[in-house]
Short mmCIF file of C-alpha atoms in Angstrom, two decimals:
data_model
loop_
_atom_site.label_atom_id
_atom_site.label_comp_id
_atom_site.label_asym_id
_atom_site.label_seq_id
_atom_site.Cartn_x
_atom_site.Cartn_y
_atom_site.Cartn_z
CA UNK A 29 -122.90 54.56 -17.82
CA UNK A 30 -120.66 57.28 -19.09
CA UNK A 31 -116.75 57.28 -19.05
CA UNK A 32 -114.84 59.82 -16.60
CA UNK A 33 -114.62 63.06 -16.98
CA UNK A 34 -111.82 65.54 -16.36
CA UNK A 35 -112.76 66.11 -13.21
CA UNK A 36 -112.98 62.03 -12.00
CA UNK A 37 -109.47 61.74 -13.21
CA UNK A 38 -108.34 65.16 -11.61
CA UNK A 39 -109.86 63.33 -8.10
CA UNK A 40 -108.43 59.97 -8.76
CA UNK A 41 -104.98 61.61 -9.31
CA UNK A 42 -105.24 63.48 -5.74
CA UNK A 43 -106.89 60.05 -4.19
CA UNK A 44 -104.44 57.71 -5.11
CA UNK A 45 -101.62 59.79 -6.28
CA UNK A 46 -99.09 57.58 -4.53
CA UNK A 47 -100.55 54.40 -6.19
CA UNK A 48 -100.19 55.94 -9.78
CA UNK A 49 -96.97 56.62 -9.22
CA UNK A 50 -95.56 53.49 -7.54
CA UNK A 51 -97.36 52.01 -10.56
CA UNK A 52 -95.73 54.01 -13.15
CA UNK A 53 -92.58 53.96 -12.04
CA UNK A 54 -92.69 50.13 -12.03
CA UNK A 55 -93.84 49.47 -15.70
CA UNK A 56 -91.47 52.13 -16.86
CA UNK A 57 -88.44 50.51 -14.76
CA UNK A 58 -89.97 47.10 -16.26
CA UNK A 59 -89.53 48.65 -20.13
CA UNK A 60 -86.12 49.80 -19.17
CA UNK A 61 -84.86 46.56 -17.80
CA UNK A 62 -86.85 44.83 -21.17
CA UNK A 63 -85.04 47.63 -23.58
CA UNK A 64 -81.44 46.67 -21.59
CA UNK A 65 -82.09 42.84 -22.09
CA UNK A 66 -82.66 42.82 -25.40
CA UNK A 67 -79.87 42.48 -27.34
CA UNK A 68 -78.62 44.78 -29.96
CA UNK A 69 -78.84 44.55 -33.71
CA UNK A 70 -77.03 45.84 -36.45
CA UNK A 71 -78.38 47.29 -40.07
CA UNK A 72 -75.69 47.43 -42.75
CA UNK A 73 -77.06 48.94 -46.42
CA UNK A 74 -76.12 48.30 -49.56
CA UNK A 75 -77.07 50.14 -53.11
CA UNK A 76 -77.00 49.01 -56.38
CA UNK A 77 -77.66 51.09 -59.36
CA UNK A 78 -80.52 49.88 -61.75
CA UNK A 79 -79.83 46.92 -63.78
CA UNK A 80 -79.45 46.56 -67.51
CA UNK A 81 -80.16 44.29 -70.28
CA UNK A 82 -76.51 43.75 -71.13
CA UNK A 83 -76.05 43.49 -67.00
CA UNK A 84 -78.47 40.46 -66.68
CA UNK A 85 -77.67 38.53 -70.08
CA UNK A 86 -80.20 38.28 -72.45
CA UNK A 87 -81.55 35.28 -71.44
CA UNK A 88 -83.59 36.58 -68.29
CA UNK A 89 -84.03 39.85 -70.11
CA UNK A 90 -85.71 38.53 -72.77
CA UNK A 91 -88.53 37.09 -70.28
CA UNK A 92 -89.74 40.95 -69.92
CA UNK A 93 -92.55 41.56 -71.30
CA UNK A 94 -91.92 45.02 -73.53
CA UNK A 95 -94.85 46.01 -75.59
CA UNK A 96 -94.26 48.16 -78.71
CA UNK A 97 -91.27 49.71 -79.78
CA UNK A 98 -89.95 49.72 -76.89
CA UNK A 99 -92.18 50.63 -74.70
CA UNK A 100 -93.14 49.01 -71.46
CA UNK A 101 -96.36 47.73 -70.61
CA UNK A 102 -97.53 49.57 -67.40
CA UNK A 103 -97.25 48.04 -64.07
CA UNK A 104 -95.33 45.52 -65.90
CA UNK A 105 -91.96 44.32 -63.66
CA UNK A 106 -88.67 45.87 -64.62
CA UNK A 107 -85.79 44.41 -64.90
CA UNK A 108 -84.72 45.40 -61.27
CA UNK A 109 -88.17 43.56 -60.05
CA UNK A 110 -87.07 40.67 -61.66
CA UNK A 111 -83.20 41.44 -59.38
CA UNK A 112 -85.33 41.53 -56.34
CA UNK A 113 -86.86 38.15 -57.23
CA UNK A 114 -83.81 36.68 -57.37
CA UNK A 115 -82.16 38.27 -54.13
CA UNK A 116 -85.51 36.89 -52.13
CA UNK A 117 -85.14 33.33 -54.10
CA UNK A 118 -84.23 29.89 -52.01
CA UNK A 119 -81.16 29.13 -53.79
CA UNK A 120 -79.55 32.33 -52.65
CA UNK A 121 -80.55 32.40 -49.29
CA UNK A 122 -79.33 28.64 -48.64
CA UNK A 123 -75.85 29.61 -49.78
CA UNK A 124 -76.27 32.79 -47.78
CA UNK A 125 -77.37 30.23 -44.53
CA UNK A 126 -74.25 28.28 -45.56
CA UNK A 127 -71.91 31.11 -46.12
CA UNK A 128 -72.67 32.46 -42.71
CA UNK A 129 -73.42 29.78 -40.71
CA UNK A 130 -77.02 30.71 -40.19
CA UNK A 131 -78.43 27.94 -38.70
CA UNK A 132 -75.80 27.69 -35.52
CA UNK A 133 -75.91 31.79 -35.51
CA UNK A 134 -79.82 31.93 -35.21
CA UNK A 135 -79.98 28.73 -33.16
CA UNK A 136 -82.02 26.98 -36.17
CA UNK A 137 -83.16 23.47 -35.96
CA UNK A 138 -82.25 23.19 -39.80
CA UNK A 139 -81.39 25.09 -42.96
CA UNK A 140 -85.03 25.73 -43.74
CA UNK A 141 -85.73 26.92 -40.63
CA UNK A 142 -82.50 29.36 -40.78
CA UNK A 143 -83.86 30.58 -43.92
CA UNK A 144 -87.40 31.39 -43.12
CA UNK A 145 -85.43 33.25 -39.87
CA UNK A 146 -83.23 35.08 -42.75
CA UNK A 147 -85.91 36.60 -44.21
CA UNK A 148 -86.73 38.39 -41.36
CA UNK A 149 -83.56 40.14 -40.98
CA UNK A 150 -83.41 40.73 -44.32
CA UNK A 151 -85.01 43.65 -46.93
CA UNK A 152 -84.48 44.42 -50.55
CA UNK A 153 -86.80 47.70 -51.76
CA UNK A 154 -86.42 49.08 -55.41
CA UNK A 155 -86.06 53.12 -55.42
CA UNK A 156 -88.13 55.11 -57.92
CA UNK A 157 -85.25 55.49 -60.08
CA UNK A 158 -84.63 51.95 -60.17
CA UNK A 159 -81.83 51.46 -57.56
CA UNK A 160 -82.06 48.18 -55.38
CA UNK A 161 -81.17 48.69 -51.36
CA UNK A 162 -80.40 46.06 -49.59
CA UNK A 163 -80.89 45.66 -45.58
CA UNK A 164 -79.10 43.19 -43.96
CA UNK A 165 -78.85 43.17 -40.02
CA UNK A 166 -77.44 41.01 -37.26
CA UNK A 167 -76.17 41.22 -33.41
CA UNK A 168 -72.74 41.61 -34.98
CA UNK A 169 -72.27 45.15 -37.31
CA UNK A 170 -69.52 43.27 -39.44
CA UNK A 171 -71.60 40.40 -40.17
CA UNK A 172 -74.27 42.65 -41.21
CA UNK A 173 -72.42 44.51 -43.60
CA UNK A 174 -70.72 41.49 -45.09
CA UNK A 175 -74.23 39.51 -45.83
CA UNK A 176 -74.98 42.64 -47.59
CA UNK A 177 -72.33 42.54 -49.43
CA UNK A 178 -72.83 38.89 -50.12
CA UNK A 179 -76.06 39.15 -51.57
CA UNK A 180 -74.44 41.42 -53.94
CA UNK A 181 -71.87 38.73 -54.77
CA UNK A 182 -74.74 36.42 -55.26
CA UNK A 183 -76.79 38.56 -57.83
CA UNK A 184 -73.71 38.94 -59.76
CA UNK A 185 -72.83 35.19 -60.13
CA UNK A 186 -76.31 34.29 -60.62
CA UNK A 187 -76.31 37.02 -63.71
CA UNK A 188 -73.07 35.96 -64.69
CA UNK A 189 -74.01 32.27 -64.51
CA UNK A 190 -76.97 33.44 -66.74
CA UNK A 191 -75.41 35.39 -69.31
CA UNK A 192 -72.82 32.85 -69.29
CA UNK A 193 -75.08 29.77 -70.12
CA UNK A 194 -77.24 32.00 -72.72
CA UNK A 195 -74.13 32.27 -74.75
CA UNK A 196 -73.22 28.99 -74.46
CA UNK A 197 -76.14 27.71 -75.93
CA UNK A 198 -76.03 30.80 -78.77
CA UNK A 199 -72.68 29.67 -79.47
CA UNK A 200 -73.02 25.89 -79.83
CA UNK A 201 -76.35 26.67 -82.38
CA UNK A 202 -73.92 28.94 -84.62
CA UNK A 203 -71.17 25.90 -84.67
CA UNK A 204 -74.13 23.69 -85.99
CA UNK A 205 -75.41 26.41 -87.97
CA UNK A 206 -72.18 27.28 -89.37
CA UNK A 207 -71.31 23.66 -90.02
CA UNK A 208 -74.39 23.52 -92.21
CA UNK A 209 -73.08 26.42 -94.20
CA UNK A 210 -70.08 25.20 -94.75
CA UNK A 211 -71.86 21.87 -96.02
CA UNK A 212 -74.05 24.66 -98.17
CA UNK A 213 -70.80 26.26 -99.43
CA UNK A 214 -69.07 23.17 -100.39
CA UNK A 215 -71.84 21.88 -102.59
CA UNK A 216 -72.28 25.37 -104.25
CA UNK A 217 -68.76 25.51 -105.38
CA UNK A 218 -68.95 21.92 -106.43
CA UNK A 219 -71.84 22.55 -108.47
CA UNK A 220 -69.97 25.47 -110.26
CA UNK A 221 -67.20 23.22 -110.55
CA UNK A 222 -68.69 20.20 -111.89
CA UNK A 223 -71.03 22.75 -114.31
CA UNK A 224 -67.73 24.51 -115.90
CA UNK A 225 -65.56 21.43 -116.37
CA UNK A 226 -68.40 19.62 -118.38
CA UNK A 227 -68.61 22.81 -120.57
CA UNK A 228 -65.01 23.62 -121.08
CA UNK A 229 -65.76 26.68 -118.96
CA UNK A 230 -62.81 29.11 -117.84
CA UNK A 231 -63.14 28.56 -113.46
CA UNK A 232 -63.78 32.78 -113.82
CA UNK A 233 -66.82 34.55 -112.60
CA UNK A 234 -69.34 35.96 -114.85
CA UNK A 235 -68.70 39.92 -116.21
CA UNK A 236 -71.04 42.27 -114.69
CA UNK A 237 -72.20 43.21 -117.76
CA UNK A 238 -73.51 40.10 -118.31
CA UNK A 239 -75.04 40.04 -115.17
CA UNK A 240 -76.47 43.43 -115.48
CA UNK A 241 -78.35 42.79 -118.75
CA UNK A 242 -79.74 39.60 -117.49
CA UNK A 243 -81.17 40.68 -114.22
CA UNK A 244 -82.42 43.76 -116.45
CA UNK A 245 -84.32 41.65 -118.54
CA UNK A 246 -85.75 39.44 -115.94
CA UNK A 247 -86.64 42.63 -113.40
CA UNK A 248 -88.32 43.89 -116.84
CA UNK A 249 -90.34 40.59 -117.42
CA UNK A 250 -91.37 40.09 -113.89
CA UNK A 251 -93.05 44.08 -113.91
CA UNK A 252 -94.89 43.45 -116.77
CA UNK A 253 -96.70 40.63 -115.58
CA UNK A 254 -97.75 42.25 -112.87
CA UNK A 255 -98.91 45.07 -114.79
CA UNK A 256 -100.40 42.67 -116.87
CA UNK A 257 -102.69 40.69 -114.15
CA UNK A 258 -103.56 44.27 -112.92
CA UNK A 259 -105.15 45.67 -115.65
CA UNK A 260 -106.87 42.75 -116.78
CA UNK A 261 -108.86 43.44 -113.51
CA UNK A 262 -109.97 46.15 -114.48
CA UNK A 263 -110.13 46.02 -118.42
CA UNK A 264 -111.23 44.00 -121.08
CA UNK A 265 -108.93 40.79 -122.68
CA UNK A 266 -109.06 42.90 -126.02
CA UNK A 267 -108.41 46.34 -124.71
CA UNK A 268 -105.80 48.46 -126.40
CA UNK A 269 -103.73 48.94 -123.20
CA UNK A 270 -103.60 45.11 -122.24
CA UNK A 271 -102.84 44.51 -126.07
CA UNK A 272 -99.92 47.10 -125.23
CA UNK A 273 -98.96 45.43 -122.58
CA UNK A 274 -98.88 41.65 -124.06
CA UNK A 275 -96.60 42.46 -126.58
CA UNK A 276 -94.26 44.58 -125.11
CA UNK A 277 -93.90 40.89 -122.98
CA UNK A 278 -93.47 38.73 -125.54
CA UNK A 279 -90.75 41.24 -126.89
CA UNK A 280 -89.28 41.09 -123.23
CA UNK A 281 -89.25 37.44 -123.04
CA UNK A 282 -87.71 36.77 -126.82
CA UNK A 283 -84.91 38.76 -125.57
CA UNK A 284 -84.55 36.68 -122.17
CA UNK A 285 -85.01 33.55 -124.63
CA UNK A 286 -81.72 34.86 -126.95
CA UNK A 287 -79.41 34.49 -123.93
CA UNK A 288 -76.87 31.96 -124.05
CA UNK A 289 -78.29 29.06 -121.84
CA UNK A 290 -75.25 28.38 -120.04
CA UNK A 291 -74.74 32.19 -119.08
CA UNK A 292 -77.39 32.11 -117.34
CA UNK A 293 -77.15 28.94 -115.63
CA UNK A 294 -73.28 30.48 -114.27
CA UNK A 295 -74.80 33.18 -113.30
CA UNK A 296 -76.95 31.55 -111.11
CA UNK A 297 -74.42 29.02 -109.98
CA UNK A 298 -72.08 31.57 -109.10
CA UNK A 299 -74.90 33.48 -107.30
CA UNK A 300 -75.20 30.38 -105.08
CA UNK A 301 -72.09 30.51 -104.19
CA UNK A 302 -71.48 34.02 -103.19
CA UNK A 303 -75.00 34.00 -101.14
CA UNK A 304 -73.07 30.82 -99.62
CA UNK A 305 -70.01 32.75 -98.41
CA UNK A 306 -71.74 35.77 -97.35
CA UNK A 307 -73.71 33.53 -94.66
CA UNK A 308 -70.37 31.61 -94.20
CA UNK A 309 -68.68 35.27 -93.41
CA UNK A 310 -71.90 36.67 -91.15
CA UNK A 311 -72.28 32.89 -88.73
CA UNK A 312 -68.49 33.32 -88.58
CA UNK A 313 -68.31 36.96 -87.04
CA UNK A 314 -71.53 35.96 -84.85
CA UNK A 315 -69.34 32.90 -83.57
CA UNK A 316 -66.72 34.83 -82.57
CA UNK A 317 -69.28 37.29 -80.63
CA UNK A 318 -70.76 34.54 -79.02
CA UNK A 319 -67.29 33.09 -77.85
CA UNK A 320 -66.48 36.64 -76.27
CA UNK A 321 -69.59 36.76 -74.47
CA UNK A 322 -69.05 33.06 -73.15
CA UNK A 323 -65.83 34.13 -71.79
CA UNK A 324 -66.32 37.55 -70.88
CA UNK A 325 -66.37 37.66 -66.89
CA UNK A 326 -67.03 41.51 -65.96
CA UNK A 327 -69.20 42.35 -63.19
CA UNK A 328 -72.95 42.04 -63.95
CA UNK A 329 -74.34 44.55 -61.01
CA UNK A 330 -72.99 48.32 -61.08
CA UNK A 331 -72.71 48.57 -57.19
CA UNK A 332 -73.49 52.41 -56.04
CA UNK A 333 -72.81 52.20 -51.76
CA UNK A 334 -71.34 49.18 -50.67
CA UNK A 335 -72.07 48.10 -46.98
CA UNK A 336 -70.06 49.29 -44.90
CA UNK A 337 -70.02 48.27 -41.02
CA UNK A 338 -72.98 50.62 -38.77
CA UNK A 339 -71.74 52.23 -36.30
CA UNK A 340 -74.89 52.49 -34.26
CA UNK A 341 -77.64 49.58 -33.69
CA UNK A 342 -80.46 50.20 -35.62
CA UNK A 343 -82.70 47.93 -32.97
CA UNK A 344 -84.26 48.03 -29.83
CA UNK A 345 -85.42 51.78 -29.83
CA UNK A 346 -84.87 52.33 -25.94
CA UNK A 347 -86.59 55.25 -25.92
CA UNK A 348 -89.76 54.34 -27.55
CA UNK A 349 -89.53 51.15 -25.45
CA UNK A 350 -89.45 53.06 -21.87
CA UNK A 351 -92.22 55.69 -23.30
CA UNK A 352 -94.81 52.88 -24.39
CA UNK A 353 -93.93 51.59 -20.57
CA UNK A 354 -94.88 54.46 -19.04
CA UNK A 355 -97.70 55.28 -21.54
CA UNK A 356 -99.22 51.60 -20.56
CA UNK A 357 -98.31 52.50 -17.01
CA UNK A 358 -100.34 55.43 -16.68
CA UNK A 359 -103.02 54.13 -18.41
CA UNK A 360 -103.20 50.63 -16.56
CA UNK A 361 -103.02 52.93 -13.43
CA UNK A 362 -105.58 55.53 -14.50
CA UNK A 363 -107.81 52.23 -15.22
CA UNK A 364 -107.40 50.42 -12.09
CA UNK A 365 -107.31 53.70 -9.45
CA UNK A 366 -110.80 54.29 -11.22
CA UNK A 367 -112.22 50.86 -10.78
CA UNK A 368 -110.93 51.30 -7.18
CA UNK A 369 -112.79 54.36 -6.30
CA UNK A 370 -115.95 53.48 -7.75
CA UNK A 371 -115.75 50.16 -5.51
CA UNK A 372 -114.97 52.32 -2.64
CA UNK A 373 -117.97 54.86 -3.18
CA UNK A 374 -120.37 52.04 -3.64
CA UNK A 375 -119.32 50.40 -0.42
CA UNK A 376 -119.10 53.64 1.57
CA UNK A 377 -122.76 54.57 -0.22
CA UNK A 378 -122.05 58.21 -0.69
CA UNK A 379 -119.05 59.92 -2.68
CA UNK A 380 -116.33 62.47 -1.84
CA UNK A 381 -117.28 65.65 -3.09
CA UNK A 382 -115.61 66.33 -6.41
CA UNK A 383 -111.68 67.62 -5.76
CA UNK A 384 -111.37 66.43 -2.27
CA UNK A 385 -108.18 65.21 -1.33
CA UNK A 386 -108.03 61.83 1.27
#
C-alpha cells in the first residue's frame, strides 16, 4: 500500500474542501482560545561579571583544582562553575521560597515542593568569557526581576559568609600561633639574660665584627668537609689533594677552637632572640591582615546588568501556538478526509476519476 500522492490530496482538497476547512478553522480557533488562557509570564535577566579568587574568599577558591603554575587543568570547573553550583544549591532556593512566598505563589503543597517548582522558572548559564546570567521569570514582571536580583544578594552573602569564616579561622590560628611566639621570645631573652648576668656580661649585643669572623670560620669549616667527603669518593685516603684538604681543616678548626667560648655562645643566644622577634614582627602584621579581612564587608559579586522589570512576557508564544493549531489541523484533516474517501470508494466499488470535483 503506498501513501498519497499529489494528486489524491489535490482530489481530497476539491472532495471535501468544506470539511478541511470547518476542521481547520476549529483547531486553530481551539490554539487561539488555549494561547489566550494561558496566562502570561515574565523573564527578568541578570549579569554578573566573572568571579575572582579574592571575590569568593579563599576558602572555596582553594577547592579548585589548578595544575602547574598556574595553569588550569582542562575541562576542570572554574571558579564561576563553582558560582553556578551555589545559585542552583537547596539552601538558596529555600530562602528564595521564603523570601517570596513561593509556596502560596505557586500553589505548593510544601517548601520542597515550591522548590522543585523554582527550578523550573529558574536558569543560570555561564558565558564564554565567564559571565553568569541569571533567568528568573514569573506571572508578575516585578517579581521576576526582583528574584533575580535576589539570587544575586544570595551569592554575595554566601561568599561573604565564606570569606568571612575563612578569616576567622586564619585569624584565631595566628593568635595561637603568635601566643607561642611570644612564649618563644620570652624564653630567648631570658636565656640571654640569665647567660650574661652569670658572666658579668654587659646586656649589649655582640659587634659585627665578631659575628662576621665567626660565621666566616664556621661557613669555612662546613665547605671543607664537604669537599673533603667528595673527594675521598673519588681518591685515595693518602692522596696529595685529600692530604691538602685535611689540613687546611684542622687549621680551620684550631682557629674556630681559639674563640672565646662565651662569644660564641652570645652570639648564638642573641641569634635566638632576634630570629624570635622577627617571627614575633611577621605573625603580628599577618594578624592584623587577617582582622581586616574578618571585618572587611565589600561586595563579593561585580554585578554587570542588574534585572530590571520586562516589559514584554517572554511566555506563551501566541503565534507559534495558533500555527502548530493549524499545522495539526490540516494535517488531522488531510488524514481523516483521506481515510474517508478511501471508505467511500470501497463501498461505492469504483473511484472518481482523478480531479473530479463532487
Amino acid at each position: 500500500m503506498t501513501g498519497p500522492t499529489g494528486g489524491d490530496l489535490l482530489h481530497v482538497a476539491r472532495a471535501r474542501g468544506r470539511f478541511l476547512i470547518l476542521n481547520v478553522a476549529i483547531t486553530t480557533l481551539v490554539a487561539l482560545g488555549v494561547s489566550l488562557l494561558l496566562p502570561k509570564w515574565y523573564a527578568a535577566r541578570a549579569v554578573l561579571l566573572p568571579p575572582t579568587e579574592d571575590d569568593v574568599g579563599s576558602a572555596l577558591s582553594q577547592l579548585m583544582p589548578r595544575g602547574f603554575a598556574g595553569i588550569r587543568i582542562p575541562g576542570a570547573p572554574t571558579l564561576a562553575d563553582v558560582s553556578v553550583a551555589v545559585l542552583k544549591s537547596r539552601s538558596v532556593a529555600d530562602r528564595i521560597v521564603e523570601r517570596f512566598d513561593l509556596v502560596k505563589r505557586y500553589g505548593a503543597r510544601d517548601a520542597e515542593n515550591a522548590a522543585k517548582d523554582l527550578e523550573g522558572h529558574v536558569k543560570f548559564k555561564v558565558g564564554d568569557e565567564g559571565t553568569i546570567a541569571i533567568l528568573a521569570e514569573d506571572r508578575e514582571p516585578q517579581t521576576a526581576a526582583a528574584m533575580a536580583n535576589a539570587y544575586v544578594e544570595e551569592l554575595d552573602s554566601f561568599n561573604l559568609k565564606t570569606r568571612t569564616t575563612s578569616a576567622k579561622r586564619t585569624r584565631a590560628f595566628i593568635e595561637e600561633r603568635l601566643d607561642l611566639a611570644k612564649r618563644d621570645l620570652a624564653t630567648a631573652e631570658d636565656r640571654l639574660r640569665d647567660y650574661q648576668q652569670a658572666r658579668n656580661l654587659p646586656a649589649t649585643a655582640p659587634s659585627d665584627r665578631d659575628s662576621d669572623v665567626g660565621a666566616r670560620l664556621m661557613a669555612q669549616k662546613i665547605a671543607l668537609e664537604v669537599k673533603l667527603q667528595v673527594l675521598r669518593q673519588s681518591l685515595a685516603e693518602d692522596s696529595e689533594d685529600v692530604r691538602r684538604v685535611r689540613q687546611e681543616l684542622a687549621a680551620i678548626e684550631r682557629q674556630v677552637g681559639g674563640l672565646p667560648r662565651a662569644g660564641v655562645e652570645i652570639m648564638r643566644l642573641w641569634r635566638d632572640v632576634k630570629v624570635q622577634e622577627q617571627v614575633f614582627e611577621l605573625l603580628t602584621a599577618q594578624l592584623e591582615e587577617a582582622r581586616i579581612r574578618e571585618t572587611r564587608d565589600t561586595p563579593t559579586v561585580q554585578l554587570l546588568d542588574a534585572a530590571k522589570v520586562p516589559l514584554h512576557k517572554s511566555r506563551p508564544k501566541r503565534a507559534l501556538i495558533v500555527i502548530a493549531g493549524f499545522l495539526v489541523g490540516l494535517a488531522g484533516s488531510l488524514s481523516a478526509a483521506l481515510l474517508m474517501e478511501r471508505r467511500g470508494m470501497a463501498a461505492g466499488g469504483t473511484a472518481p476519476p482523478r480531479g473530479s470535483s463532487s
